[in-house]
Coordinates of C-alpha atoms in Angstrom, one line a residue:
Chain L
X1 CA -18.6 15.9 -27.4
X2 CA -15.8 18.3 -28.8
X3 CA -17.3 21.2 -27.0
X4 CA -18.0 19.2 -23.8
X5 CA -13.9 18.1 -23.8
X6 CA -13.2 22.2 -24.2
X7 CA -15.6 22.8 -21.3
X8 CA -13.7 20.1 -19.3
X9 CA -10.6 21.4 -20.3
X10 CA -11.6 25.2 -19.5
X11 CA -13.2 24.3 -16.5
X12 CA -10.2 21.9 -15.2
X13 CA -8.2 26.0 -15.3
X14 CA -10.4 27.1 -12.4
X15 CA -9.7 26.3 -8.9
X16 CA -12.3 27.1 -5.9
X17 CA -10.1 29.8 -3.9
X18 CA -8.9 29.0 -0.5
X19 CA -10.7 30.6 2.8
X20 CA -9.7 33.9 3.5
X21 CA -6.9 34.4 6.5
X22 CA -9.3 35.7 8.9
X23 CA -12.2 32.8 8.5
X24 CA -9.3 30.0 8.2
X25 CA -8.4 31.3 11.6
X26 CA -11.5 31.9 12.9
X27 CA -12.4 28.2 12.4
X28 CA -8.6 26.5 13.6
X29 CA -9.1 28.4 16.4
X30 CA -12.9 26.9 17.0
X31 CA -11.4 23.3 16.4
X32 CA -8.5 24.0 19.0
X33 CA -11.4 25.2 21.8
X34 CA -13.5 21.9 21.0
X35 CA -10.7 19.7 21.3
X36 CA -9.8 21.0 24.6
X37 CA -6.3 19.7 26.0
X38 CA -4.1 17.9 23.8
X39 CA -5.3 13.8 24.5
X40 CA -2.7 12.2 26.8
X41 CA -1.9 8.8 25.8
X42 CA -2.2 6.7 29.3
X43 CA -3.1 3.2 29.1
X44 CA -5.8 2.3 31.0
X45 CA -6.5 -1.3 32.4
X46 CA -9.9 -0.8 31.7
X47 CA -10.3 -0.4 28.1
X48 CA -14.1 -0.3 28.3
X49 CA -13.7 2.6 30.3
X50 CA -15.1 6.8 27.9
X51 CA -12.8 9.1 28.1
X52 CA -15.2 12.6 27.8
X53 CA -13.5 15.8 26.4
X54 CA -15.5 18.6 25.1
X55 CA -15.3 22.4 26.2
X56 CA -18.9 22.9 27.1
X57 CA -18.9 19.4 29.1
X58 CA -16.0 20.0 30.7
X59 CA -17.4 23.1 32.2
X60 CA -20.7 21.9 33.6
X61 CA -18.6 19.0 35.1
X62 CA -16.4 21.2 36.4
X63 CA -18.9 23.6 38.0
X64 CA -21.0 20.1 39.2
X65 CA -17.7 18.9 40.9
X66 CA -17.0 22.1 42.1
X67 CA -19.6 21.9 44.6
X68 CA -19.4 18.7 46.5
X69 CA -15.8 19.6 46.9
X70 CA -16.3 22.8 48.9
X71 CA -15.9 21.4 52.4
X72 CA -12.7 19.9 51.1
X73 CA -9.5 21.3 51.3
X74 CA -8.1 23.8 49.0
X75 CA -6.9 22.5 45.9
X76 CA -5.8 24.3 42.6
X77 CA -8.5 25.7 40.4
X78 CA -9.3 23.4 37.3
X79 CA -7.0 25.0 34.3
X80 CA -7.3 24.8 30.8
X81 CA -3.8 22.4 31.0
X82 CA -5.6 20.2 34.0
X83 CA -5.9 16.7 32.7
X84 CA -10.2 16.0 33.1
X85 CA -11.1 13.2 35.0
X86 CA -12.3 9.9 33.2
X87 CA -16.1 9.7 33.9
X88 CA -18.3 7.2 32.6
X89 CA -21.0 7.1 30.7
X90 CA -24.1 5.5 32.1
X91 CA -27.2 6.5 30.1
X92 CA -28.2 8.8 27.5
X93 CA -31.2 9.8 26.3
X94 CA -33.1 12.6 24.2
X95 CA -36.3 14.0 25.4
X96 CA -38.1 15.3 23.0
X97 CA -39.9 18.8 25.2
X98 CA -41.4 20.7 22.5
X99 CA -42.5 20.5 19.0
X100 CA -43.7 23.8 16.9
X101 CA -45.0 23.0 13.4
X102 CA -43.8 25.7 11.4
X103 CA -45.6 25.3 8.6
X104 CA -45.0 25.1 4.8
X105 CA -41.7 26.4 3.5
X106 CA -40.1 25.5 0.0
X107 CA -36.5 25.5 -0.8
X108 CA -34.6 27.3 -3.0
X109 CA -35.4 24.3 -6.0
X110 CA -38.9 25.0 -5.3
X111 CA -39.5 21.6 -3.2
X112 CA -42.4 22.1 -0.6
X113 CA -41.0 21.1 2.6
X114 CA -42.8 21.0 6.4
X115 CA -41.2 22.9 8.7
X116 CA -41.3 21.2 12.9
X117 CA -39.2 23.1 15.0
X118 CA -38.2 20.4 18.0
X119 CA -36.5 21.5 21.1
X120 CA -34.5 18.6 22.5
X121 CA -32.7 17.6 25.8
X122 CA -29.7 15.5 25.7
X123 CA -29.2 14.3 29.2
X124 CA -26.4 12.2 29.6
X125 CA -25.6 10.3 33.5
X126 CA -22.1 10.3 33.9
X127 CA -20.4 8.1 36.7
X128 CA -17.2 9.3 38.7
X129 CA -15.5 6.1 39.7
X130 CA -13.0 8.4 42.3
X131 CA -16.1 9.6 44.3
X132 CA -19.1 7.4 43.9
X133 CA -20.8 10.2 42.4
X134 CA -23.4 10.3 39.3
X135 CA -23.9 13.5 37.4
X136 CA -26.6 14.9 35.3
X137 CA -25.6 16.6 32.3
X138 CA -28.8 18.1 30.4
X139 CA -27.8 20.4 27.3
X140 CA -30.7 21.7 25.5
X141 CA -31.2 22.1 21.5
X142 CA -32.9 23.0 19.0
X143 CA -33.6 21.6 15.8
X144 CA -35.4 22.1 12.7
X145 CA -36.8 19.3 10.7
X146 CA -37.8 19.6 7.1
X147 CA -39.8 17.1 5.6
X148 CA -40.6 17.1 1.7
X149 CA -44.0 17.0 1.0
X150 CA -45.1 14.4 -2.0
X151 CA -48.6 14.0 -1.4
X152 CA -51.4 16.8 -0.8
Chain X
X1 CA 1.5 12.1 23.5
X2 CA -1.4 11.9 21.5
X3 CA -1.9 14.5 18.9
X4 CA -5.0 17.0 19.3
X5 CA -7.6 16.1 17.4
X6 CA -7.9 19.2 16.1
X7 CA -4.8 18.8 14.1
X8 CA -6.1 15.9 11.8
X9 CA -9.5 18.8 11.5
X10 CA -7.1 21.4 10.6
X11 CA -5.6 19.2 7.9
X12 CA -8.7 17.9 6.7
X13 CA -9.8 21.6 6.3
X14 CA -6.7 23.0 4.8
X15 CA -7.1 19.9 2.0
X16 CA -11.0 20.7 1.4
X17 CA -11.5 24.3 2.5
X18 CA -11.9 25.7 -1.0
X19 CA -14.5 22.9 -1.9
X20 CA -16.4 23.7 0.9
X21 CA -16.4 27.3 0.3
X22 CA -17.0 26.6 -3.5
X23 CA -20.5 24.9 -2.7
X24 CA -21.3 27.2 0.4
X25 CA -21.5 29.7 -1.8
X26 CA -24.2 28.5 -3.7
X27 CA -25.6 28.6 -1.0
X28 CA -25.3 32.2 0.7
X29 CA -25.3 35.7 -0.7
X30 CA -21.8 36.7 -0.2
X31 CA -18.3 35.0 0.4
X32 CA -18.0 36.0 4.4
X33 CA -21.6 34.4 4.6
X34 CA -20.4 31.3 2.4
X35 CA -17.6 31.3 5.2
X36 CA -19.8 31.7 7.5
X37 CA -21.7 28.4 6.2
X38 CA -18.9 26.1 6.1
X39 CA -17.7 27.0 9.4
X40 CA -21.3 26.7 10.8
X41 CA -21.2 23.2 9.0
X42 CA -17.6 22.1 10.9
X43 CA -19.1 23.0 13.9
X44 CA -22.1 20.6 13.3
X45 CA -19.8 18.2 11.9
X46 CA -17.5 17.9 14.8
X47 CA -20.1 17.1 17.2
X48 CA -21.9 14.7 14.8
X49 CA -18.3 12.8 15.2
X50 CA -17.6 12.9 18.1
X51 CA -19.2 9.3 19.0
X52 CA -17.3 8.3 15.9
X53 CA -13.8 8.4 16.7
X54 CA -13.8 12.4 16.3
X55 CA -12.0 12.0 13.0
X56 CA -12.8 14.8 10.0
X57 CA -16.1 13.6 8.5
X58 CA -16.8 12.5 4.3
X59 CA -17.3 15.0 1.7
X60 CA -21.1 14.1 1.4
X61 CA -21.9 14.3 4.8
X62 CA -20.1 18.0 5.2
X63 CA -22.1 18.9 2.0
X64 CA -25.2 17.4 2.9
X65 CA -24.8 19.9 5.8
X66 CA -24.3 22.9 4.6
X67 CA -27.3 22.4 2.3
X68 CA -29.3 22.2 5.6
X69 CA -27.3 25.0 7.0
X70 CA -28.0 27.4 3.8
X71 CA -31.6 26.5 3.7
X72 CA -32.0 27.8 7.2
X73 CA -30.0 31.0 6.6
X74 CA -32.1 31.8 3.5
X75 CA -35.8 31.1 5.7
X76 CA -34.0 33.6 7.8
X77 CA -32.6 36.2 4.9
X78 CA -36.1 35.6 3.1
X79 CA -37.9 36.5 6.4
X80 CA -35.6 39.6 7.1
X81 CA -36.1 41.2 3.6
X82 CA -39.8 41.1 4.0
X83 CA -39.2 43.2 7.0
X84 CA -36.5 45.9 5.9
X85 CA -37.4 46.2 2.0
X86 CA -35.8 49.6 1.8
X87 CA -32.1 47.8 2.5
X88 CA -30.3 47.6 -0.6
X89 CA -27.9 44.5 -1.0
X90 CA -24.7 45.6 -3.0
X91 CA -22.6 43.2 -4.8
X92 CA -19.4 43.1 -4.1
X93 CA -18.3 43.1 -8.1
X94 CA -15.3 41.4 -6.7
X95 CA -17.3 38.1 -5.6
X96 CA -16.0 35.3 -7.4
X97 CA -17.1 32.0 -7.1
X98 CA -13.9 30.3 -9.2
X99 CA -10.2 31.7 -9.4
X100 CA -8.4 31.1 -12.9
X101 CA -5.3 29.5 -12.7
X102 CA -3.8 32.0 -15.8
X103 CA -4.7 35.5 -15.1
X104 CA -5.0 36.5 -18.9
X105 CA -7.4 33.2 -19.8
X106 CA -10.0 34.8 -20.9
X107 CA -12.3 31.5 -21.6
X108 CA -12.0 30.3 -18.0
X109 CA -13.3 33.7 -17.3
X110 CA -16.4 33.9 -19.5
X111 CA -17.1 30.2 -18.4
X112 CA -16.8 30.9 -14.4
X113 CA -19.4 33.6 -14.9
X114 CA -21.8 30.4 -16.8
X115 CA -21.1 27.9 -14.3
X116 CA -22.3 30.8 -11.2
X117 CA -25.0 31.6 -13.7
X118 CA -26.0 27.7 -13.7
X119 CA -29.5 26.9 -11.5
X120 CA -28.7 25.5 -8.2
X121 CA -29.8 22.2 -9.4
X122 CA -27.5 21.9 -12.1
X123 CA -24.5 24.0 -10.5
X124 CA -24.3 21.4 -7.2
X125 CA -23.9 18.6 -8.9
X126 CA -21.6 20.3 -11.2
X127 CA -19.2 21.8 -7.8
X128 CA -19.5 18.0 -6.3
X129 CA -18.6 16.1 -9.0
X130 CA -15.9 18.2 -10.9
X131 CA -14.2 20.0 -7.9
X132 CA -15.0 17.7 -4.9
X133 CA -14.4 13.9 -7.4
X134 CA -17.5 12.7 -5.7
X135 CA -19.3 9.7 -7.5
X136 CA -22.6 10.0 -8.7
X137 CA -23.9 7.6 -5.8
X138 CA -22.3 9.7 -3.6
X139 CA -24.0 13.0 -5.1
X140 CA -27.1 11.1 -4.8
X141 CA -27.4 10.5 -1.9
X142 CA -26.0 13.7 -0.3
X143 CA -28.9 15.6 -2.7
X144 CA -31.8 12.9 -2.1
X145 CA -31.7 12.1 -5.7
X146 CA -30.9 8.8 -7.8
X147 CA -27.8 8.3 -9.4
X148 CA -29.2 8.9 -12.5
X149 CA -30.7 12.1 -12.1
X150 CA -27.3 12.9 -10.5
X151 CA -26.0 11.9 -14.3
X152 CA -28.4 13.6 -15.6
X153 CA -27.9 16.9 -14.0
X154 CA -24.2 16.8 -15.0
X155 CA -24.5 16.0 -18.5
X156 CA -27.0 18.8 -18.5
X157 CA -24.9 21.2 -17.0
X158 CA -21.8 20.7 -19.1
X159 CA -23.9 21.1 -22.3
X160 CA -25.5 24.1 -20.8
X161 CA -21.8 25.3 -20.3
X162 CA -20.7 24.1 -23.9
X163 CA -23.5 25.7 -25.7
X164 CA -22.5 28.8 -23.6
X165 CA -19.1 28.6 -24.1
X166 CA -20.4 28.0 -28.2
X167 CA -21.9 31.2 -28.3
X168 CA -19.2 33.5 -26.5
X169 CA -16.6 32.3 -28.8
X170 CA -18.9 33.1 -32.4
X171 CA -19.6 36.3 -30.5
X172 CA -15.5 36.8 -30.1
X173 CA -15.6 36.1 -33.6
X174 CA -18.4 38.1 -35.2

């Protein structure tokens, strides 16, 4: 118990060094580019209403808007400081559109683990209230699953 | 206006960046790939909360992730040094996992080298619990283990360490 104090006490003299400059950076300036615009604070009357911000969202939208709106009349290109519209969300779902079974793997504790390699599409319906129109948002991933194995 | 909700990340990460690194890089074969880890595990995490307020997510959760994260990078370091045996991986002798907090402490030194020595087993729970203050339910259930095997692995560790730490002080002495 003496020696297990000194360890405590040695060990409570080490500290986990900070991220260097360049990653701490790297990843503050990942956080800003999800977060998009700075959230404006408008009350809405209807507070069951989804606000959707996201980069990669943002940009299908704004390349599905983009089209209906050709035969309109010019108006200023979206901007990273335009305010997004409020769309709604009326469905999601994941489809499930392929599954690789990877085989066995173990990890680095030696646990045997089943490798399935699922490719997934998110498709969310999204609902503009301004124009009546609903859009189809599909974003595609991949995923990994790893599944111990306690029985052979 | 609102804030960006990237500032409450930012602070999140400047409070618990050098945890995160600490246990990435049990995972990973180098600090810029431990780095690498924890940001790839942000990343994850700030979509995974995004239908949950998109507020900095729980300590378990983040390490839970970059578990996942490092398990996938090594399939895929395994897989490469089957393919290119005649690369040679240098260490960078400059690596450390731990900084001490007195330059000239030369036990925290000769214990930092133990506690990077430790299996991964023994060294995560170690990192979670003593650097990160997670409980032992908590370490459970990011590892997939009971609470008491989460005990169990701590106890073991520090006496691991103490019988270590034993043995470089009689050698000091000898």
């Amino acid at each position: 118990m003496h020696d297990r104090d000194s360890v405590e006490t040695i060990l409570a003299r080490l500290m986990p060094p900070a991220l260097s400059m360049s990653a701490q950076q790297d990843i503050e300036a990942m956080l800003d580019k999800l977060a998009g615009p700075a959230a404006v604070n408008q009350p809405s009357s209807r507070p069951w209403r989804r606000r959707i911000i996201g980069g990669g969202l943002a940009a299908s939208l704004a390349a599905a808007l983009a089209i209906p709106r050709l035969m309109e009349p010019a108006k200023p290109a979206i901007t990273a400081t335009t305010p997004l519209p409020d769309f709604l969300l009326v469905g999601e779902s994941d489809r499930v559109e392929s599954t690789t079974d990877e085989g066995w793997s173990e990890t680095p504790d030696g646990i045997a683990v089943r490798a399935m390699r699922v490719r997934v599409i998110e498709e969310n319906s999204l609902f503009d209230e301004e124009t009546g129109m609903v859009m189809q948002v599909s974003q595609p991933r991949e995923e990994l699953l790893l599944m111990p194995i306690s029985t052979f | 206006m609102m804030e960006s909700p990237a500032t409450a990340w930012k602070q999140w990460l400047a409070e618990n960046g050098p945890r995160l690194l600490l246990f990435a890089r049990g995972w990973s074969q180098s600090r810029e790939d431990a780095e690498d880890l924890v940001q790839e595990a942000i990343l994850r995490m700030w979509h995974h909360q995004a239908d949950k307020g998109g507020t900095p997510p729980d300590l378990p959760l983040v390490f839970s992730t970059i578990r996942f994260c490092g398990l996938n990078h090594h399939r895929s370091v395994k897989r490469r040094r089957k393919r290119e045996e005649s690369i040679i991986y240098l260490n960078d002798f400059q690596d450390v996992w731990l900084d001490p907090v007195a330059d000239d402490d030369d036990y925290a030194l000769l214990l930092r080298n133990a506690v990077q020595s430790l299996s991964s087993k023994l060294r995560e729970v170690l990192i979670m619990k003593f650097w990160s203050d997670l409980t032992f339910q908590q370490i459970a259930e990011t590892l997939a283990i009971s609470p008491n095997t989460a005990a169990s692995r701590y106890r073991y560790a520090m006496e691991k360490l103490a019988h270590e730490l034993r043995r470089m002080k009689e050698v000091r002495h000898a």
